[in-house]
XYZ file of C-alpha atoms in Angstrom:
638
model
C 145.211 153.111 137.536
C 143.911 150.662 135.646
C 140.560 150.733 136.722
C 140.279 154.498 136.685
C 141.150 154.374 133.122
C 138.373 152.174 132.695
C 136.176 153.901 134.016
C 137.023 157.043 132.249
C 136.266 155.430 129.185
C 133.043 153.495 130.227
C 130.921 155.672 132.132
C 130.569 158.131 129.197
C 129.312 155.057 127.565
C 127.072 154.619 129.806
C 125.229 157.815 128.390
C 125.633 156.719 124.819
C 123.888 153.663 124.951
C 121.026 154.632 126.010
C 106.981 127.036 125.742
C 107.286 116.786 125.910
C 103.941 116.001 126.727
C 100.734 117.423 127.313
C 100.283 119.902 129.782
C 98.888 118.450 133.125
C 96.959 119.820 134.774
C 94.685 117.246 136.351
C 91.858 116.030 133.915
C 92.574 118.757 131.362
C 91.511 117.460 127.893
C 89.871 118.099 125.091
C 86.592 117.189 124.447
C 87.702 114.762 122.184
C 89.176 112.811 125.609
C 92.564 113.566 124.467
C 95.393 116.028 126.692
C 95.362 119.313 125.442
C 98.817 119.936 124.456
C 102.348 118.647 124.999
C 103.794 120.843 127.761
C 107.455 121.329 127.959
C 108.310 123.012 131.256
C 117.724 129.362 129.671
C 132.439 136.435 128.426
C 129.839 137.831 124.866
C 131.588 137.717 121.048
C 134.713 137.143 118.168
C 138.303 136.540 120.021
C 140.312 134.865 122.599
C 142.339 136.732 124.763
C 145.882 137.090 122.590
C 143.852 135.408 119.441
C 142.771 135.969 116.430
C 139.107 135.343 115.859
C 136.611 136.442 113.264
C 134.388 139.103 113.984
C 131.460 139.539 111.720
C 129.622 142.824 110.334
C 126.366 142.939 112.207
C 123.010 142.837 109.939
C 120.741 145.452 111.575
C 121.123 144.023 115.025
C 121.404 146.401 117.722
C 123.399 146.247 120.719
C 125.574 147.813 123.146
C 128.770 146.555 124.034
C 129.434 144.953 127.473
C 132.435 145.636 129.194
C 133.929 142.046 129.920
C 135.784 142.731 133.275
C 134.894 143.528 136.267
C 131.492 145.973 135.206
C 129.468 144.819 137.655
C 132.175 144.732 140.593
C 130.086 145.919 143.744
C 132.768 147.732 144.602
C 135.078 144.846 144.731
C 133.007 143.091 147.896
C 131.532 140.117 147.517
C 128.046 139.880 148.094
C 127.001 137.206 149.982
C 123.414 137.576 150.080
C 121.264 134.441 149.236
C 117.793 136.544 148.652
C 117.089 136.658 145.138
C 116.573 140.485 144.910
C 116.906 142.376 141.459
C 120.706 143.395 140.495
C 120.738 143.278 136.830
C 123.118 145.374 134.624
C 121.115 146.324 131.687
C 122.566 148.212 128.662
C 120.413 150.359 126.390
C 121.249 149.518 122.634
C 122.875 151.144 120.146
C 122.343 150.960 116.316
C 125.583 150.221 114.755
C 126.394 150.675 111.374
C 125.784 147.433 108.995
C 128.586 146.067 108.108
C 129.414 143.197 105.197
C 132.751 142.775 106.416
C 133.897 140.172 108.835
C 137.321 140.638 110.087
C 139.658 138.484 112.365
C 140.765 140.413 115.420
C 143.315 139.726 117.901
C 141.982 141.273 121.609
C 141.574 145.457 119.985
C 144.691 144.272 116.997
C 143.528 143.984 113.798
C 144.915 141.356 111.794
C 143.974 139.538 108.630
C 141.391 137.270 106.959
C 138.745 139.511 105.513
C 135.199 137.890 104.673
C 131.895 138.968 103.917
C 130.276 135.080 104.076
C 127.483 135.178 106.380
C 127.201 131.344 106.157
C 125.795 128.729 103.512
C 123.034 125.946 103.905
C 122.822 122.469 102.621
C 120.542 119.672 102.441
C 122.214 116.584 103.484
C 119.658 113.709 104.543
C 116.144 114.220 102.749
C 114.726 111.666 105.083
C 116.385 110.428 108.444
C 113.387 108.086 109.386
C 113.247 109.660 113.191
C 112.477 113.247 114.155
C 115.350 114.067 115.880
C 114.089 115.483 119.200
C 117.246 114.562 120.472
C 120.755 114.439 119.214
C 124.218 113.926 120.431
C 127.689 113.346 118.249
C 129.346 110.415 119.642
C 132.954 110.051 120.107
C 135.779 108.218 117.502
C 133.262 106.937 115.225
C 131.657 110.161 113.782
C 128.490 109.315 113.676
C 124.992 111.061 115.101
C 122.841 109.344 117.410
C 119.307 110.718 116.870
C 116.036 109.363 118.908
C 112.569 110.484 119.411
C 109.885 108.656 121.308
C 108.325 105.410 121.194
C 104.919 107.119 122.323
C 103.228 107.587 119.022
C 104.239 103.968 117.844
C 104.820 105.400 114.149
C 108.103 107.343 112.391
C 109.339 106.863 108.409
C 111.505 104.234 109.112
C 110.323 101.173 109.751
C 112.707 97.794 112.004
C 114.806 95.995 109.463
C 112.876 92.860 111.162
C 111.717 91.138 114.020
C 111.453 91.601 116.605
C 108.885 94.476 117.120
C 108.830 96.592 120.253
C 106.206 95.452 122.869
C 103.924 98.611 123.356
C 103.293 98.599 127.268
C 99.985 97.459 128.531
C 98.819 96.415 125.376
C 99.185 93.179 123.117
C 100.262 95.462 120.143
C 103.080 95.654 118.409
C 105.215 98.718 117.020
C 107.718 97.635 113.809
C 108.920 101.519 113.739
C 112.246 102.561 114.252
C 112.632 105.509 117.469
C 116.497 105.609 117.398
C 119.178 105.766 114.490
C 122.741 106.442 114.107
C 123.835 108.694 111.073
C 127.053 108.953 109.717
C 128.541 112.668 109.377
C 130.275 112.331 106.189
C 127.527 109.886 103.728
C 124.776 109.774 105.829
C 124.249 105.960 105.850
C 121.966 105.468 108.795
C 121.740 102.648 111.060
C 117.984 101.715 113.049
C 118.436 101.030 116.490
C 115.953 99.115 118.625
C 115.012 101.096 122.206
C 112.237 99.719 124.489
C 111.615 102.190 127.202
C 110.105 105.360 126.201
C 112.840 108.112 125.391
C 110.303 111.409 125.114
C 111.660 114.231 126.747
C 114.679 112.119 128.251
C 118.011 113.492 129.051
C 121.596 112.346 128.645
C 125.495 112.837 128.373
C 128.524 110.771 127.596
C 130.793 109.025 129.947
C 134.212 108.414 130.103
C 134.724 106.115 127.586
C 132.403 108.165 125.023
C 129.370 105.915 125.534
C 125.927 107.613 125.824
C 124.380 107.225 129.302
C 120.741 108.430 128.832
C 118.052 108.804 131.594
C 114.413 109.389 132.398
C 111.984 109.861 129.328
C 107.681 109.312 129.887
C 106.107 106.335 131.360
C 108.292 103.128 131.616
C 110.719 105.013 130.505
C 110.696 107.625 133.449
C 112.957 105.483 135.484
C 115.061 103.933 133.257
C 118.859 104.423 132.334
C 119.867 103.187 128.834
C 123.704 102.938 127.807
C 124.921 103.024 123.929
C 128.524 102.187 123.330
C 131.029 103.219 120.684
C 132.035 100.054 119.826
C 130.605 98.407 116.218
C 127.251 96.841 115.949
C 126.142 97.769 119.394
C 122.508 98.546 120.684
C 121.110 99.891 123.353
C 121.203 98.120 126.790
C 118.050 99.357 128.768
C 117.792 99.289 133.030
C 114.246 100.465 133.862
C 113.864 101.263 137.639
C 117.229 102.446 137.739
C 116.586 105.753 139.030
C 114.757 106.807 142.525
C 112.454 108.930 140.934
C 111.112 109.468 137.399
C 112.802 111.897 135.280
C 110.904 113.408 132.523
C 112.138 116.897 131.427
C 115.146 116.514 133.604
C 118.637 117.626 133.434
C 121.815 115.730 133.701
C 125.174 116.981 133.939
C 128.747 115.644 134.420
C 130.638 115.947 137.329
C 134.538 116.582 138.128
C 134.923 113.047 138.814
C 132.828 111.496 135.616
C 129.695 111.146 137.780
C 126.534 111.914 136.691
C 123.734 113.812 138.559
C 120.299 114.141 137.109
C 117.821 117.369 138.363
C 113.892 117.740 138.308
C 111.205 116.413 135.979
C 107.712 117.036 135.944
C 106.169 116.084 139.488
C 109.906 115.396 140.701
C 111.424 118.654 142.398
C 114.362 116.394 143.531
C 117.824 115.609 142.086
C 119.793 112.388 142.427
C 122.941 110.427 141.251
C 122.983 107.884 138.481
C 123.348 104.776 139.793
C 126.330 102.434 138.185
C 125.791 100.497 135.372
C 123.102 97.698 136.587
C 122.315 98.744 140.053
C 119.228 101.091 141.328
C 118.709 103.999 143.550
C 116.234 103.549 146.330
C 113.704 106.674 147.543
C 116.815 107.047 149.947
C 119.230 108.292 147.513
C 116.899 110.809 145.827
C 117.101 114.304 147.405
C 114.821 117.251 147.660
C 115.400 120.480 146.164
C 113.072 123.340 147.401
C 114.697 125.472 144.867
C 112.851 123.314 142.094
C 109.574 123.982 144.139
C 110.035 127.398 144.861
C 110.980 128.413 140.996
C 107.859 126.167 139.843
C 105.234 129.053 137.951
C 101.180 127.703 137.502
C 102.309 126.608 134.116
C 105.818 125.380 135.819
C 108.880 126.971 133.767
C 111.389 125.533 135.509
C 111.616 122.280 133.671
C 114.947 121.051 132.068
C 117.085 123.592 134.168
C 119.917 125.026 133.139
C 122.876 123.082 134.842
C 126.470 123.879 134.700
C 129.866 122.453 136.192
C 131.730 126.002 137.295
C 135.220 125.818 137.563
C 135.167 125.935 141.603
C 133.085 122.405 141.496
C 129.655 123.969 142.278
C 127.011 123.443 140.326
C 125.487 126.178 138.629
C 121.384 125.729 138.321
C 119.339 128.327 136.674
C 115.595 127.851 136.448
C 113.066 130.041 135.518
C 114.296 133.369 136.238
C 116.587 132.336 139.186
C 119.969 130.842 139.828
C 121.866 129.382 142.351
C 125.383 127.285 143.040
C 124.512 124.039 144.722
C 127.945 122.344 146.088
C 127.201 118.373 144.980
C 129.358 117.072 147.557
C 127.359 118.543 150.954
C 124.263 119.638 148.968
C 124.177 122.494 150.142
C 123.358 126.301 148.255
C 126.233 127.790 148.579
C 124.942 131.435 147.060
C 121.623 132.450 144.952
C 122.263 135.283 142.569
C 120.202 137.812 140.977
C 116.942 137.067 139.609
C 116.888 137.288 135.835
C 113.962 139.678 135.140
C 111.966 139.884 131.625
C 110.114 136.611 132.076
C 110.421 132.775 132.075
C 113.942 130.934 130.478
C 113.190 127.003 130.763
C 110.413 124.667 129.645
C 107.604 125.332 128.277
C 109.559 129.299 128.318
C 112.410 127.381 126.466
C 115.235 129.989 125.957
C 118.620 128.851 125.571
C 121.599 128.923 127.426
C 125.092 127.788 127.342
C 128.404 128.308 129.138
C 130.894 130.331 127.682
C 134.286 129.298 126.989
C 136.783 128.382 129.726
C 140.074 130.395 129.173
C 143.333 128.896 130.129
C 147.106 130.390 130.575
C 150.189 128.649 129.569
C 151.284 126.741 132.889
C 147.748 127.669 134.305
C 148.095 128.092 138.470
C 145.179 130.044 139.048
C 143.091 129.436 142.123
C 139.776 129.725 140.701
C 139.584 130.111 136.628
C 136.577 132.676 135.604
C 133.204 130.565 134.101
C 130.473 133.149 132.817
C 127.104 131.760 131.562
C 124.868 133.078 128.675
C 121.421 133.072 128.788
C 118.897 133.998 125.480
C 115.647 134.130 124.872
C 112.332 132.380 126.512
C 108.631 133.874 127.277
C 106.847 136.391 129.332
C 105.817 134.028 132.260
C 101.982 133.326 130.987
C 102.688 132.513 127.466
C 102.460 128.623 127.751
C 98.809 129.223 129.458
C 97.884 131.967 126.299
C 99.197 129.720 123.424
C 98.104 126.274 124.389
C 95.139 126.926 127.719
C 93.474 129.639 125.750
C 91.086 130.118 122.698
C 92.019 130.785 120.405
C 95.194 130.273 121.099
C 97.300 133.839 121.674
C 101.032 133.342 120.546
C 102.825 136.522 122.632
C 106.214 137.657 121.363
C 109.009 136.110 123.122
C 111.882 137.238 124.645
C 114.666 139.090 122.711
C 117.447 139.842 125.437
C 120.526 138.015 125.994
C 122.045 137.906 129.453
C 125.438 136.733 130.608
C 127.104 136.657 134.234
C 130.754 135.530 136.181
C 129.190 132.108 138.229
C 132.494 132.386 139.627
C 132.153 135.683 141.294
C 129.538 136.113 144.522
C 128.617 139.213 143.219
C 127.847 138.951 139.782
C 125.462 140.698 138.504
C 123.473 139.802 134.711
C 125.003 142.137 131.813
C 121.881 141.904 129.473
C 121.858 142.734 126.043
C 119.450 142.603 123.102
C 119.653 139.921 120.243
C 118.471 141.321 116.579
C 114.814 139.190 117.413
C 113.097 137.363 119.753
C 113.856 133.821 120.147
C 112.572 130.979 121.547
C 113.070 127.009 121.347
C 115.834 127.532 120.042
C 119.901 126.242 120.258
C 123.240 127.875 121.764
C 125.616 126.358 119.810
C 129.608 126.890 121.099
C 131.544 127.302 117.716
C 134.994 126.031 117.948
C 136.652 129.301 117.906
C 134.167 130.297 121.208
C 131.212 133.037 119.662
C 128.027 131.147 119.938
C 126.063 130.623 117.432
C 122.051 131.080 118.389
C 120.046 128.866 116.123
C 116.535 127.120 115.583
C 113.346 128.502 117.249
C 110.596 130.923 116.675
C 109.711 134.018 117.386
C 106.437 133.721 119.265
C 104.503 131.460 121.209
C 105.473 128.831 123.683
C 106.812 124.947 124.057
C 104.003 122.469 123.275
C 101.894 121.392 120.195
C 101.403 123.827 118.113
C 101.720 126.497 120.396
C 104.406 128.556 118.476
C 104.610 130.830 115.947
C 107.119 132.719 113.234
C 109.996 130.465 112.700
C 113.402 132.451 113.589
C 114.934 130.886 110.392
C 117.894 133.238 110.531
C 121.347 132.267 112.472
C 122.602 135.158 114.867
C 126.335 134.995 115.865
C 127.636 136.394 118.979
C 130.566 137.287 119.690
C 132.105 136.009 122.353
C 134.814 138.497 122.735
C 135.463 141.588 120.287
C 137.927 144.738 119.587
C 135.508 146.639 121.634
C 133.114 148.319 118.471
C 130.438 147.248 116.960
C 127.449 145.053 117.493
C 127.960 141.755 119.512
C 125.087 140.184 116.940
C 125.386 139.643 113.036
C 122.671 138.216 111.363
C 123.573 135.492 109.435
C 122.064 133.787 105.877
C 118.554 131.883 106.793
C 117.355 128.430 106.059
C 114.619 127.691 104.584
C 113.195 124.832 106.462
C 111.353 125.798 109.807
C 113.205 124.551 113.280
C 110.488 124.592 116.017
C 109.436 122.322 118.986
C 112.029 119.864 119.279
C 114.852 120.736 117.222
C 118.462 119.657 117.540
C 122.357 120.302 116.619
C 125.936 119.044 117.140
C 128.804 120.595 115.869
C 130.874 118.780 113.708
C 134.252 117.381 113.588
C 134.653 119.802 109.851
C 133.031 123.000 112.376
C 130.229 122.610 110.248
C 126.744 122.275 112.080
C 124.252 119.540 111.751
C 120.941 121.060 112.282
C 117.865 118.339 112.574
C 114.255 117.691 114.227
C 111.397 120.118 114.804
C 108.257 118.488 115.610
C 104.935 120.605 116.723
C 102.700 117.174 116.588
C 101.911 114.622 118.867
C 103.003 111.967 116.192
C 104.246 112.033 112.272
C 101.680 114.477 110.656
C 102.799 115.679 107.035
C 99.990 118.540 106.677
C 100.182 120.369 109.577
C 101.000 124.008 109.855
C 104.520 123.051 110.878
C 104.991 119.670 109.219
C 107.053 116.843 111.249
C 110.733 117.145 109.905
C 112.711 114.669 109.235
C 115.307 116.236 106.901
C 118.866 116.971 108.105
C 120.544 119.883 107.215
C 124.371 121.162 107.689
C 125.323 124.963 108.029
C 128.693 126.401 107.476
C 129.569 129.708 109.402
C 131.249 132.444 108.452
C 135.020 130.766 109.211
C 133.648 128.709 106.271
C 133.447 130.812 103.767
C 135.876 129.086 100.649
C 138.285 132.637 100.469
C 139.536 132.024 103.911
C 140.707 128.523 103.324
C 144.267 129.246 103.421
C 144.236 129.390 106.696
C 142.644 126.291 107.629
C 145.490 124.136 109.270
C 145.173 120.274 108.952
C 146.045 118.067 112.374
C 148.404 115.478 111.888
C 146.981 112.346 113.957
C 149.002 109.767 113.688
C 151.785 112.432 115.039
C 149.429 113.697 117.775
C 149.033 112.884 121.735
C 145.244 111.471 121.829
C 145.122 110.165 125.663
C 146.227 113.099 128.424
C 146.140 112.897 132.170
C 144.763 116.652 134.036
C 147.637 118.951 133.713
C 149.672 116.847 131.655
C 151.826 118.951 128.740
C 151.047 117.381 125.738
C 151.620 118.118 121.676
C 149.288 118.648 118.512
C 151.224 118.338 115.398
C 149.980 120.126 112.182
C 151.031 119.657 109.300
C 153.738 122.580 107.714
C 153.217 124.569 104.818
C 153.995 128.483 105.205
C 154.668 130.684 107.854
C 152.393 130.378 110.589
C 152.563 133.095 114.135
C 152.083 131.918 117.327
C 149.902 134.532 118.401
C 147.547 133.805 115.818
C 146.943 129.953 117.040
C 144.285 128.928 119.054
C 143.858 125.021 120.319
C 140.390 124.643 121.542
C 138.878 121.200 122.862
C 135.004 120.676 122.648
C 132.615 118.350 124.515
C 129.829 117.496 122.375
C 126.457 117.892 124.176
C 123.245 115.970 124.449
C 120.723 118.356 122.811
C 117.008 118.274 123.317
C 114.045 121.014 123.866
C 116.480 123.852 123.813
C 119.039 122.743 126.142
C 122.354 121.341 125.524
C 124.030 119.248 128.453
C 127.653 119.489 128.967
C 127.940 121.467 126.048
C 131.875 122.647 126.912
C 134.783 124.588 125.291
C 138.364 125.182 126.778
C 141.136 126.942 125.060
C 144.279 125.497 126.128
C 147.423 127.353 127.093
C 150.199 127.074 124.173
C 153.345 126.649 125.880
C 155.073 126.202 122.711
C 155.037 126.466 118.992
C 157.938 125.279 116.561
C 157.751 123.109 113.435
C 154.335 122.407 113.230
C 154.515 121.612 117.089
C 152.296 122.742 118.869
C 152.723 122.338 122.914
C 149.691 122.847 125.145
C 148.720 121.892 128.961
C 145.993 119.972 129.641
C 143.045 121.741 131.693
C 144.499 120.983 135.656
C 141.173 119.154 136.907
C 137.840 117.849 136.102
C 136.271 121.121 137.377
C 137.504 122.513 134.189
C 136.939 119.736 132.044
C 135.129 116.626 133.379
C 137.011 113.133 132.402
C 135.713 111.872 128.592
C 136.361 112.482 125.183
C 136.823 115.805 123.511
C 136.895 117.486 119.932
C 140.142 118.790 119.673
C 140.011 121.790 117.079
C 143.400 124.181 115.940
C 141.821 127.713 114.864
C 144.335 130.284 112.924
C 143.219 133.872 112.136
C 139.999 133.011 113.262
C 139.594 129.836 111.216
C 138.806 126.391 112.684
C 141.346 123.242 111.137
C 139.885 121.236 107.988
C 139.278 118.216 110.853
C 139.189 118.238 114.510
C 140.942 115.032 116.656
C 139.092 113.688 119.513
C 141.176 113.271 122.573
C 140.642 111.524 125.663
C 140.774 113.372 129.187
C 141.506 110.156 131.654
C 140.121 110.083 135.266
């Protein structure tokens, strides 16, 4: 009955709505003997189920809204096809009314907090040193870890002292500084040394919350380099680590706290990261004909989009194409629809992320639903137009979203149209689940300076909504430019640290798109000063930190009025490794409240690591919408 009703009410709706190094191509340089351009080859909304959540006023935005169950059902069959023939729900969109209001929504309930904030900027380091090309938040100590590449043998900060860095093959030496770690709160930074070359690398943090980065360009293409949490430490580098080299590749974090590491230019294989100090042979590299067969003339299939789904597959997406490959018997176990409109990973560089994992109070379900979102990129040819051709022709990029059930064997893509095209830019997971799509321009490709029109505007999305409305609001723009090689982490205050953007093959200050080094924070709209009240405040010292999978454990906050269970929301992130557009192991869960009384809050811990991989998380209570003053990190143990 159920499903009739929904259909009743749907299918008039239905009528309604009606481009890290150069390019290689073999010998293809400038006449000035130098490569032609650095070639870099991606459920929507406001609440939680039974939540409150913001939901923002959209800005001129048009879209249609996306039934989040079961639209694309096939009947209820499974299909079990592996071609990759077209099945793609596409929704016309519709011009909604602009709105200034943002209201906090429970499921269709309206409830309170009331805002018209549509975000705030600051500046908050004028000069990191590096150009953050990539970024990650690192666990307990608060404090950024920010790299670029040893390449160019130049930044704006130089080596407190010897000793210099050994540039490869040559008797120089470069005093520069490629790696720092900034502090969150003052922004004291801290140079790190790194010897193996980090450009276009790829990473994600263990267990214990150390950074285990791999791949990068030349001697660095092989190497795996570990950073730990504890004070003073610096990097500790293994070169030849891995089977193959790894440059625009893609790691990701298994159920058991494993790491497996996909593609990179010339590499169509995928392999495990060896332990600490020991080295994969050719043996224990395998192919992946998926990686050749989704390779375009100007490839677009580098840094692919790789997901742990719920069920222990791994979800891969690159290009236009997606499949789940089961790690254990490497084997495809099912190839979904292609994703037509053009190319989503490097040099296309759209963004992607997966959506938030929801969870029940005393959770039992089989298989718990994972959807992935999928925004932006370029029409297939637009890396050959902007940086092959001349003069260089920057084509419009992509300006659809897509998002589809990985959990389901027939799921089809429910595409949608963002406000404007976007490309290079970030899905960032807020804490209270809408994603936040950031950085970028408009037009163009990956590669140096082969894009145009910086997208200096935020757009949130709503991960779930009271069914009206526009899924996008434009939010308040910055005024610095976030191109090629731009980076974020979300912050333990929700606040977002927004760095990088670098269009040059070194530190040029008068270019078109200058290399940035300044560091910026932006506060959403849960920020905005009027909805303070309802910002709770986690009481540590009274709060579990270490939980086993499944465990029931308790987040204390601390009392002061009358606070409704329904409205609570406890929410644990995993902060990614960003780089080029991509953010590995980027992760949200909202956990099942069992309980609520005196500031105690009771929740169960996510049941496996299929949900939510071993490590450290941000642990985050929203209310009405509204994120705590502080997360908690808390530790998920093997």
């Amino acid at each position: 009955m159920v499903n009739i009703w929904r259909g009743l009410i749907i299918f008039p709706l239905l009528f309604i709505y009606g481009s890290c190094h150069d390019f290689m191509f073999p010998n293809a340089f400038h006449q000035s003997g130098k490569p032609i351009a650095e070639f870099k080859v991606p459920h929507f909304g406001g609440a939680f189920p039974g939540t409150a959540s913001l939901v923002v006023g959209d800005d001129g935005g048009s879209a249609a809204n996306v039934d989040d169950e079961n639209s694309a059902s096939n009947g209820g069959k499974d299909d079990d096809e592996t071609s990759h023939t077209l099945s793609v729900q596409s929704l016309d969109n519709e011009s909604s009314n602009s709105s200034s209001q943002i209201a906090a929504v429970g499921g269709a309930d309206v409830v309170g907090a009331q805002t018209t904030f549509k975000g705030s900027w600051e500046l908050f380091v004028e000069n990191a040193g590096v150009s953050a090309m990539h970024m990650v938040l690192l666990p307990k100590i608060d404090q950024a870890l920010m790299f670029d590449a040893t390449v160019w043998k130049i930044s704006k900060l130089k080596l407190p002292g010897p000793p210099c860095r050994k540039v490869e093959g040559t008797n120089e030496e470069d005093c520069w500084c490629h790696s720092i770690l900034m502090d969150v709160e003052t922004g004291n930074i801290r140079p790190l040394r790194i010897e193996h070359d980090t450009w276009c690398s790829s990473g994600a943090l263990d267990v214990n919350g150390r950074l285990v980065s791999t791949g990068g360009y030349n001697n660095g293409s092989d190497t795996v380099r570990i950073l730990d949490i504890a004070p003073n430490s610096e990097w500790i580098e293994y070169p030849g680590a891995l089977g193959n080299g790894r440059w625009y590749a893609t790691q990701v974090t298994l159920a058991d706290g494993q790491f497996m590491v996909f593609g990179g230019r010339d590499f169509p294989t995928y392999e495990f990261v060896p332990p600490q100090g020991q080295k994969n042979t050719r043996n224990e590299v395998h192919a992946f004909k998926f990686l050749v067969e989704t390779h375009d003339p100007v490839e677009n299939n580098l840094y692919p989009f790789v997901y742990l789904s719920t069920d222990g597959n791994l979800f891969i997406f690159a290009n236009n194409r997606s499949i789940l490959l089961n790690p254990n018997n490497h084997q495809i176990v099912h190839e979904f629809p292609v994703l037509p409109g053009g190319a989503r990973n490097y040099p296309a560089s759209g963004s992607s992320c997966l959506l938030p994992i929801i969870l029940n109070p005393n959770e039992n379900r089989r298989v718990i639903p994972a959807e992935v979102l999928v925004c932006g990129g370029t029409p297939h040819d637009a890396f050959e137009k902007a940086d092959l051709q001349r003069p260089k022709v920057f084509l419009p990029g992509n300006t659809d979203c897509a998002r589809m059930d990985i959990t389901k064997r027939n799921g089809k893509w429910k595409v949608i149209n963002m406000p404007s095209a976007r490309l290079l830019g970030d899905a960032v997971v807020l804490p209270t689940g809408d994603v936040l799509l950031i950085n970028g321009a408009k037009s163009g490709s990956a590669g140096w300076d082969d894009a145009r029109d910086p997208n200096l505007n935020p757009v949130l999305y709503k991960f779930k909504g009271d069914g009206t409305g526009s899924k996008f609001t434009l939010m308040n723009p910055s005024n610095i430019p976030r191109m090629y090689h731009s980076s974020f982490a979300v912050l333990p205050d929700s606040k977002i640290l927004i760095a990088g953007s670098n269009t040059n093959p070194g530190y040029f200050d008068k270019a078109l798109f200058p290399t940035e080094v300044r560091v910026e924070k932006f506060s959403p709209h849960y920020l905005d000063p009027n909805l303070a009240q309802f910002r709770q405040e986690i009481v540590v010292e009274q709060s579990d930190n270490q939980v086993k999978f499944g465990q029931k454990f308790h987040v204390q906050i601390r009392e002061g009025g009358a606070i409704e269970q329904a409205k609570l929301q406890v929410t644990i992130y995993s902060p990614p490794f960003t780089t080029h557009g991509i953010s590995m192991n980027q992760r949200l869960i909202q956990l099942g409240i069992e309980e609520f009384n005196s500031g105690k809050i009771v929740v169960q811990a996510p049941k496996n690591g299929n949900i939510a991989p071993p490590g450290y998380y941000m642990l985050f209570v929203n209310y009405n919408g509204v994120p705590c003053r502080r997360s908690m990190w808390i530790q998920i143990l093997p």
